[in-house]
PDB file of C-alpha atoms in Angstrom:
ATOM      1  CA  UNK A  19      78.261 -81.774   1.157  1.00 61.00           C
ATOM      2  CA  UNK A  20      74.487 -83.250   1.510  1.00 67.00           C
ATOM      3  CA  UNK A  21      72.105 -80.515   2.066  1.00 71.00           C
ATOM      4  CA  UNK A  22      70.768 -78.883   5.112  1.00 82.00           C
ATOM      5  CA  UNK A  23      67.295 -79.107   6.268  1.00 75.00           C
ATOM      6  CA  UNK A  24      67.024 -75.500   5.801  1.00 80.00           C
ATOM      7  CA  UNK A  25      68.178 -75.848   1.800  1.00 81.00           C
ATOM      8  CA  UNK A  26      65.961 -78.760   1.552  1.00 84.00           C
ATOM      9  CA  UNK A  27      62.990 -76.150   2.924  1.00 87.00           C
ATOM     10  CA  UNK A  28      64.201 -73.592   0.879  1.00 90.00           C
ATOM     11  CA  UNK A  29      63.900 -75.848  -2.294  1.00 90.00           C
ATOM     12  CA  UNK A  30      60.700 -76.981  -1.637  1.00 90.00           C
ATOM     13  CA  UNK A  31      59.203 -73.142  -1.333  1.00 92.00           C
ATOM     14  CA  UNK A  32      60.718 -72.543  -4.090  1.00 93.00           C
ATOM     15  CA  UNK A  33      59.328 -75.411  -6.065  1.00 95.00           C
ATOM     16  CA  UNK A  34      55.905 -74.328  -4.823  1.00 95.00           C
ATOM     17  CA  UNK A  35      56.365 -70.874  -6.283  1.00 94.00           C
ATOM     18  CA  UNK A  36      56.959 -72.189  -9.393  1.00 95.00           C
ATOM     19  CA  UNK A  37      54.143 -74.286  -9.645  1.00 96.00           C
ATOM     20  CA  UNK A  38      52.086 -71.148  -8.204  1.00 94.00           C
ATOM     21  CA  UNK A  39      53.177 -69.306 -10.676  1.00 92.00           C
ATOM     22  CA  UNK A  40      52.477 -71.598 -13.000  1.00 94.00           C
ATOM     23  CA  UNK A  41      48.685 -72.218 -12.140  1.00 93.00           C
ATOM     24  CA  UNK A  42      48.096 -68.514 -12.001  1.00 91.00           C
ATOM     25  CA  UNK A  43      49.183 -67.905 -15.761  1.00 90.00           C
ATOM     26  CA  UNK A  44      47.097 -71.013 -16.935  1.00 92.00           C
ATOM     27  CA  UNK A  45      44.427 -70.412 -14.959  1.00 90.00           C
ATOM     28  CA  UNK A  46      44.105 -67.091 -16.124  1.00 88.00           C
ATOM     29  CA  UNK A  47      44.844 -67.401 -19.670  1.00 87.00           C
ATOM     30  CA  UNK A  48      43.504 -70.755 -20.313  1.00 88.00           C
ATOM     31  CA  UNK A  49      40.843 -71.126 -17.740  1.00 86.00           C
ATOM     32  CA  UNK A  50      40.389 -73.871 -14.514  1.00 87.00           C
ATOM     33  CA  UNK A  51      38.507 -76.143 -17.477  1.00 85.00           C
ATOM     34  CA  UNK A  52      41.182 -76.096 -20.239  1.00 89.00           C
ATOM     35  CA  UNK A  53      44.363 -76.878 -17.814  1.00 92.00           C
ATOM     36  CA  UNK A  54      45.732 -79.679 -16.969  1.00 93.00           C
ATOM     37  CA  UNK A  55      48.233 -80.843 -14.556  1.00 95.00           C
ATOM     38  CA  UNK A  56      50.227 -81.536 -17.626  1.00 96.00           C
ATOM     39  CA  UNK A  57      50.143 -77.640 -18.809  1.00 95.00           C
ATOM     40  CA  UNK A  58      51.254 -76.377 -15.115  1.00 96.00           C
ATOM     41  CA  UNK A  59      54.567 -79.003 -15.254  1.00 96.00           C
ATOM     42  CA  UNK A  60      55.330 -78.035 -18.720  1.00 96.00           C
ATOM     43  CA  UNK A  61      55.017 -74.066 -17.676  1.00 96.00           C
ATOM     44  CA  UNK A  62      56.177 -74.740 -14.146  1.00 96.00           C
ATOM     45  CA  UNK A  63      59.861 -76.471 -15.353  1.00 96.00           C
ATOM     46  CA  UNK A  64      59.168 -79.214 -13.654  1.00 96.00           C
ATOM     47  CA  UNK A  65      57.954 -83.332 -13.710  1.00 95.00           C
ATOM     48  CA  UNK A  66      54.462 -83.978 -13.116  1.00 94.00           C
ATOM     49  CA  UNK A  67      55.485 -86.332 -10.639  1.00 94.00           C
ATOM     50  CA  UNK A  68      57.292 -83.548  -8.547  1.00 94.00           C
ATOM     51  CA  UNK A  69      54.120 -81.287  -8.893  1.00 96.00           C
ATOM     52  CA  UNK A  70      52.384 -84.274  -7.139  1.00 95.00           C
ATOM     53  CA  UNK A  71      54.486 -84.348  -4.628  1.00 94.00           C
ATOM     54  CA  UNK A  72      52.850 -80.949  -3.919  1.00 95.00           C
ATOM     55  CA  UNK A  73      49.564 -80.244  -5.048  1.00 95.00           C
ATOM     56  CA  UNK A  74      47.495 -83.731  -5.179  1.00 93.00           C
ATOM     57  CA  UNK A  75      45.199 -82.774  -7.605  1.00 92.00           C
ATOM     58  CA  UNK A  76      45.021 -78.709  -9.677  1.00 91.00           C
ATOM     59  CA  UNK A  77      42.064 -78.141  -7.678  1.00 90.00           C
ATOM     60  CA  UNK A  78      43.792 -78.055  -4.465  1.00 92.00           C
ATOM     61  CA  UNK A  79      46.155 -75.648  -6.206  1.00 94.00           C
ATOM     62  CA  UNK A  80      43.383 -73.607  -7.462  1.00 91.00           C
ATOM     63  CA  UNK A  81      41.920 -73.751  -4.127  1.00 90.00           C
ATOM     64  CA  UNK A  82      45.366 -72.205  -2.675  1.00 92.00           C
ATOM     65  CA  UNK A  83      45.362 -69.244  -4.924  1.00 92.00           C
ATOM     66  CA  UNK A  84      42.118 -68.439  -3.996  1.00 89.00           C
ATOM     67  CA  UNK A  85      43.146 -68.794  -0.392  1.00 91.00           C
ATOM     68  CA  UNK A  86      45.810 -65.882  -1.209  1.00 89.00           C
ATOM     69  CA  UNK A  87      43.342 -63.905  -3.352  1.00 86.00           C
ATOM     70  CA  UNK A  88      40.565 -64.224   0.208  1.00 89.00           C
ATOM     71  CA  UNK A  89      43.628 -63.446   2.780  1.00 90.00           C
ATOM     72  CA  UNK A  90      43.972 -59.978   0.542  1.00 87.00           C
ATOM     73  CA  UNK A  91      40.366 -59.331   0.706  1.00 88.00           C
ATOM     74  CA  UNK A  92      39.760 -59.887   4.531  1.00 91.00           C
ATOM     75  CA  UNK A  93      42.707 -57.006   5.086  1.00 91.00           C
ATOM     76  CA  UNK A  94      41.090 -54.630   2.960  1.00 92.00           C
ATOM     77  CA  UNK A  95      37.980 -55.305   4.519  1.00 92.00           C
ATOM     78  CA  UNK A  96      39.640 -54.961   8.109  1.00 93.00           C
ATOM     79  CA  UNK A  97      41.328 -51.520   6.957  1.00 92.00           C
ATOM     80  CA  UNK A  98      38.026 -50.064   6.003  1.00 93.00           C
ATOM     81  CA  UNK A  99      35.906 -51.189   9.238  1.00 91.00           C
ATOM     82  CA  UNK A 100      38.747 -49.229  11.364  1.00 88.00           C
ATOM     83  CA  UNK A 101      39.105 -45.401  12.463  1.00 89.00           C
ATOM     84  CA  UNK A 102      41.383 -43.585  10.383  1.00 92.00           C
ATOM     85  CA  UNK A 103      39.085 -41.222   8.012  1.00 95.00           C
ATOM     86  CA  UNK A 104      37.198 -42.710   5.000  1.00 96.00           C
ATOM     87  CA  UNK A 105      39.128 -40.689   2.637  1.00 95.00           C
ATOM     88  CA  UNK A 106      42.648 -41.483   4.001  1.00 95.00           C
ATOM     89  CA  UNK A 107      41.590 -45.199   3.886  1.00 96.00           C
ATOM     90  CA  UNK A 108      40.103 -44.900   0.532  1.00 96.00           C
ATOM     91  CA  UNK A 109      43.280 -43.215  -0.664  1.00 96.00           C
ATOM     92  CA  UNK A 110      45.788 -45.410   0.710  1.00 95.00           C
ATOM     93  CA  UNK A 111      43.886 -48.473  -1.012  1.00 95.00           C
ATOM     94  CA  UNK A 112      43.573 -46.640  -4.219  1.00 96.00           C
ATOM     95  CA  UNK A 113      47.340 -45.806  -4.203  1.00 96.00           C
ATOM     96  CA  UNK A 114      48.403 -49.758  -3.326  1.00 94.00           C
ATOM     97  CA  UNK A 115      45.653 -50.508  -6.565  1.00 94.00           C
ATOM     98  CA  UNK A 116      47.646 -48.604  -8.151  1.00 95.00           C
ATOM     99  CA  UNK A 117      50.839 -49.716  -7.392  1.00 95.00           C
ATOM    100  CA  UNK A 118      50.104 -53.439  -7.756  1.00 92.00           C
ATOM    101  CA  UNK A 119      48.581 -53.229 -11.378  1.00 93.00           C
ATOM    102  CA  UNK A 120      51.150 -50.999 -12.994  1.00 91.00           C
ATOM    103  CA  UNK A 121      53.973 -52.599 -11.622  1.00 89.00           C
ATOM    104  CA  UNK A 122      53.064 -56.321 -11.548  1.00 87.00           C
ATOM    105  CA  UNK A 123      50.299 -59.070 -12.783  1.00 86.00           C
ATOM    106  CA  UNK A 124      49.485 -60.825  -9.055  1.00 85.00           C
ATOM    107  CA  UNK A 125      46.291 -58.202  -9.044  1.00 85.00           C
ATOM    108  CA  UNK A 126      44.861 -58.424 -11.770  1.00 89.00           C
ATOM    109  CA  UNK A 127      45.237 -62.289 -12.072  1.00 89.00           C
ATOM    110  CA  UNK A 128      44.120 -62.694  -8.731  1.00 88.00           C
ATOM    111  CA  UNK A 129      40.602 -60.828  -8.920  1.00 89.00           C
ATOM    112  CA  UNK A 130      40.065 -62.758 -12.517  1.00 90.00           C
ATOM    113  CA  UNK A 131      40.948 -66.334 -10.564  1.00 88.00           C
ATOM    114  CA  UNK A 132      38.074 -65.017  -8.128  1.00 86.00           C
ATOM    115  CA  UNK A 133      35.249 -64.773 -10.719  1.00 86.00           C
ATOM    116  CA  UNK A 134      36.468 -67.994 -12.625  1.00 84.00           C
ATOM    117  CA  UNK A 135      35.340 -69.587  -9.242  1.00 82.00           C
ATOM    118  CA  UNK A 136      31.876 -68.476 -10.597  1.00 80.00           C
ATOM    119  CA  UNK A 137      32.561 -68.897 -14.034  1.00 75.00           C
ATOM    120  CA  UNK A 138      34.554 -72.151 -14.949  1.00 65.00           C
ATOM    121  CA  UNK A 139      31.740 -74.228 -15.084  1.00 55.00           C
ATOM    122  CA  UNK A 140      31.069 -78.122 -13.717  1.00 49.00           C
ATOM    123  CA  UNK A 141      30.107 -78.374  -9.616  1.00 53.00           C
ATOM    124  CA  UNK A 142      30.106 -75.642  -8.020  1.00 61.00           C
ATOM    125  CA  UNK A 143      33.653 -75.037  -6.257  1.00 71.00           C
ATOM    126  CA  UNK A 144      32.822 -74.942  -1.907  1.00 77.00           C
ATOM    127  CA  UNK A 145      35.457 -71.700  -1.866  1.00 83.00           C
ATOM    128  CA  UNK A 146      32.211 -70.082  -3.467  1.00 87.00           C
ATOM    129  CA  UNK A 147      30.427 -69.513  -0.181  1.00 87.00           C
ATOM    130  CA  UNK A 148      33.585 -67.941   1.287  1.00 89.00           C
ATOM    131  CA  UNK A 149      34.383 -66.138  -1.649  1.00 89.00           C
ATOM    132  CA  UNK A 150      30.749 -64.733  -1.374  1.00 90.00           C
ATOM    133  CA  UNK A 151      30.579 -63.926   2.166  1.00 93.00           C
ATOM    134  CA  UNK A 152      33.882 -62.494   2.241  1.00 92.00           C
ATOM    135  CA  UNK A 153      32.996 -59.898  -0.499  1.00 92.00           C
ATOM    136  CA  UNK A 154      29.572 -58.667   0.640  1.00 95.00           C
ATOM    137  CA  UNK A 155      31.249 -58.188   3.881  1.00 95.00           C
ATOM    138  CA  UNK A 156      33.779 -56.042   2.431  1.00 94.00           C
ATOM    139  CA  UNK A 157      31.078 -54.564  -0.433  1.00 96.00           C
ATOM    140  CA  UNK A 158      29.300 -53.359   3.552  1.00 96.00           C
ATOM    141  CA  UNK A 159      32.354 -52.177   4.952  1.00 96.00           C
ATOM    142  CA  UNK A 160      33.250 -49.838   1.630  1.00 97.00           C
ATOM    143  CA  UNK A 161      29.447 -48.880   1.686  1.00 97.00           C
ATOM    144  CA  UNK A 162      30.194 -47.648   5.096  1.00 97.00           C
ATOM    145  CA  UNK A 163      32.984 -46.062   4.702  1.00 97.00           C
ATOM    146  CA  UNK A 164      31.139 -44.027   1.758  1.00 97.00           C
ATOM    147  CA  UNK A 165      28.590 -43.456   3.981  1.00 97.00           C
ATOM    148  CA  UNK A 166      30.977 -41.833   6.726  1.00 96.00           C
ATOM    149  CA  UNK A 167      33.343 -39.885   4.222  1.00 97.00           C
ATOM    150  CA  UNK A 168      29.975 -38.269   2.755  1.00 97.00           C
ATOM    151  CA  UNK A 169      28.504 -36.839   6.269  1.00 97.00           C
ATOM    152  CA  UNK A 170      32.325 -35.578   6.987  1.00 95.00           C
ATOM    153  CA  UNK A 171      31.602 -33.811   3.340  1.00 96.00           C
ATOM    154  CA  UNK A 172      34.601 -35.771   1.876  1.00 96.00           C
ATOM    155  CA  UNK A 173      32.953 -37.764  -0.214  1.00 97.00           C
ATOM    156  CA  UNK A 174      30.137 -37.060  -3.200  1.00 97.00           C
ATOM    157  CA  UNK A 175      26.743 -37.486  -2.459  1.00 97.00           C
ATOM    158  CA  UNK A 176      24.891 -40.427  -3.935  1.00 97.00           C
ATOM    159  CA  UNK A 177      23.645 -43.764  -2.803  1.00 98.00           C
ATOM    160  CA  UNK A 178      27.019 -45.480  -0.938  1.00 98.00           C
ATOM    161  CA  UNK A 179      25.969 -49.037  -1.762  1.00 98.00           C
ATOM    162  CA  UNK A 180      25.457 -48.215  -6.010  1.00 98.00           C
ATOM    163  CA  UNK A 181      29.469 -46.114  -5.481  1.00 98.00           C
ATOM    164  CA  UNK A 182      30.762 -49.014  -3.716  1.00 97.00           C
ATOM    165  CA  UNK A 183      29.350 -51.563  -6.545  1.00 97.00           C
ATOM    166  CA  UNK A 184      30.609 -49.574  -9.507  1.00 97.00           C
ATOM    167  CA  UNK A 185      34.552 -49.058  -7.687  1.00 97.00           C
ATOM    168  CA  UNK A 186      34.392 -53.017  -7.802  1.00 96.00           C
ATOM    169  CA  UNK A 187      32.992 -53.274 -10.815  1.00 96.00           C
ATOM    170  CA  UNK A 188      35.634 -50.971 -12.450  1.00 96.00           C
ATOM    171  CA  UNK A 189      38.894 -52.761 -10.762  1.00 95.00           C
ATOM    172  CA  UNK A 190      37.535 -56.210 -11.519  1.00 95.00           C
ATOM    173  CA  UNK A 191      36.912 -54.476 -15.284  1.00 96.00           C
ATOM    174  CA  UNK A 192      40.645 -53.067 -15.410  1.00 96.00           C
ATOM    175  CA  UNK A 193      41.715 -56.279 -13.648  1.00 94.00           C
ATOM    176  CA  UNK A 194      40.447 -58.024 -17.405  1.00 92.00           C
ATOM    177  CA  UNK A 195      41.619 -55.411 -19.410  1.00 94.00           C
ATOM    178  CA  UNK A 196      45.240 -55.567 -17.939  1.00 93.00           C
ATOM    179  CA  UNK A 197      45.416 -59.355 -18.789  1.00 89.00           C
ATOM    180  CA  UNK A 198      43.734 -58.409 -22.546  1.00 91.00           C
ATOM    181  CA  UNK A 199      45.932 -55.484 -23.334  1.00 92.00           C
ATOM    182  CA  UNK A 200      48.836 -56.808 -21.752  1.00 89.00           C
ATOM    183  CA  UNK A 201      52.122 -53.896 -22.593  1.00 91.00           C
ATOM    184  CA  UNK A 202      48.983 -51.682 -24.419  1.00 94.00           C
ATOM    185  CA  UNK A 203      47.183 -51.744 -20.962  1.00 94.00           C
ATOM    186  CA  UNK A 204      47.431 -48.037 -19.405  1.00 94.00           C
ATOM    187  CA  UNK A 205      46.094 -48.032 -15.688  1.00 95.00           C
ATOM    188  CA  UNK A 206      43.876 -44.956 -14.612  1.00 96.00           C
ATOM    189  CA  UNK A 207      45.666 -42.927 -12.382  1.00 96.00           C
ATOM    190  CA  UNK A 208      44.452 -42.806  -8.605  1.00 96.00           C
ATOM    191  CA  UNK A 209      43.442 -39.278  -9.109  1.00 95.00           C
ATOM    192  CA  UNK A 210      40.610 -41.107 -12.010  1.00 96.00           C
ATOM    193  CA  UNK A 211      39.603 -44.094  -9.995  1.00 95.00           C
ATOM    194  CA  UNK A 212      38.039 -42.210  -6.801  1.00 96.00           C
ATOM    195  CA  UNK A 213      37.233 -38.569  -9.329  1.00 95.00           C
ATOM    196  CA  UNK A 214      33.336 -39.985  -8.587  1.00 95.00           C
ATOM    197  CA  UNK A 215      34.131 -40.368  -4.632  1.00 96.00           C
ATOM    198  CA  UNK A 216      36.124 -37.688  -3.363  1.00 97.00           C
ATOM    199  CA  UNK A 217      35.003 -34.072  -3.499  1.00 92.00           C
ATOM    200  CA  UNK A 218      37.102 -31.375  -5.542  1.00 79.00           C
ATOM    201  CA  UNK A 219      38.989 -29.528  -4.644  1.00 58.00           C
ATOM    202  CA  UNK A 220      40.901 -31.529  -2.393  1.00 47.00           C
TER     203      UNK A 220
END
């Protein structure tokens, strides 16, 4: 029986996955300097000719994944710029951190991928600007959502835009340690990761 179109569909996402997949680990592990197009084949399963039927060159790949990793920050970013209180907001991202590290590695790879666009050396990538303009929006947005779950008396007191920096700094920190540690990585409970935000007692 020759395939359907729909199989033939089916194959092809599947094939992409793969190759996703694929990039991710090397790009992680290895770094976008040290793979090849060779490496993701080999790790993918695949012929390097069938990965070029897909992905022309492993920038374009790269350039997907960071696609994903942008798509995930724009959300968060539109979660915390809407009405429901600062600390439910806060809490409900927290919890999905939480989820996503302990459970899985798409996280943690994908906020490492994001500072390799920084990091990896040779021209600079043009997903930087994006990458850069997406985040300070979204560093703005968590500042004001500090801001807002402090005069509600929610939140600590401090200076919003220094809490906001050091959150970051401390998933994109675990993020590292997760791929370092791998099965000796323990993730901070939600309770830890917003103990400097939200007051006690609640």
């Amino acid at each position: 029986m020759p395939r359907t179109k729909d199989q033939y569909e089916e194959m092809r996402n599947a094939t992409r996955q793969k190759i996703q997949s694929a990039g991710m680990q090397l790009f992680v592990q290895k770094g976008f300097g040290s793979t090849n197009v060779q490496d993701i084949a080999d790790v993918a399963g695949i012929s390097i000719g069938l990965l070029y039927r897909h992905y022309k060159t492993k920038e374009s790949l790269f350039n997907e994944l960071v696609e994903f990793a942008l798509d995930g920050l724009k959300k968060i970013t539109q979660m915390f710029e809407g009405t429901d209180s600062p600390r439910k907001l806060m809490a409900q991202f927290v919890d999905e951190i939480y989820d996503d590290m302990q459970n899985g590695e798409e996280l943690a790879n994908l906020l490492i991928l994001m500072s390799q666009l920084f990091f990896s050396g040779g021209a600079a990538n043009p997903k930087q600007v994006e990458v850069l303009e997406i985040n300070d929006r979204l560093l703005r947005a968590t500042t004001a959502l500090i801001k807002k779950g402090q005069e509600s008396g929610d939140f600590r007191s401090g200076d919003a835009h220094q809490m906001a920096v050091l959150f970051y700094s401390a998933l994109q920190g675990l993020a590292e340690m997760k791929v370092i540690l791998k099965n000796n990585f323990v993730m901070p409970s939600p309770l830890v990761l917003t103990s400097f935000l939200f007051m006690e007692g609640d």
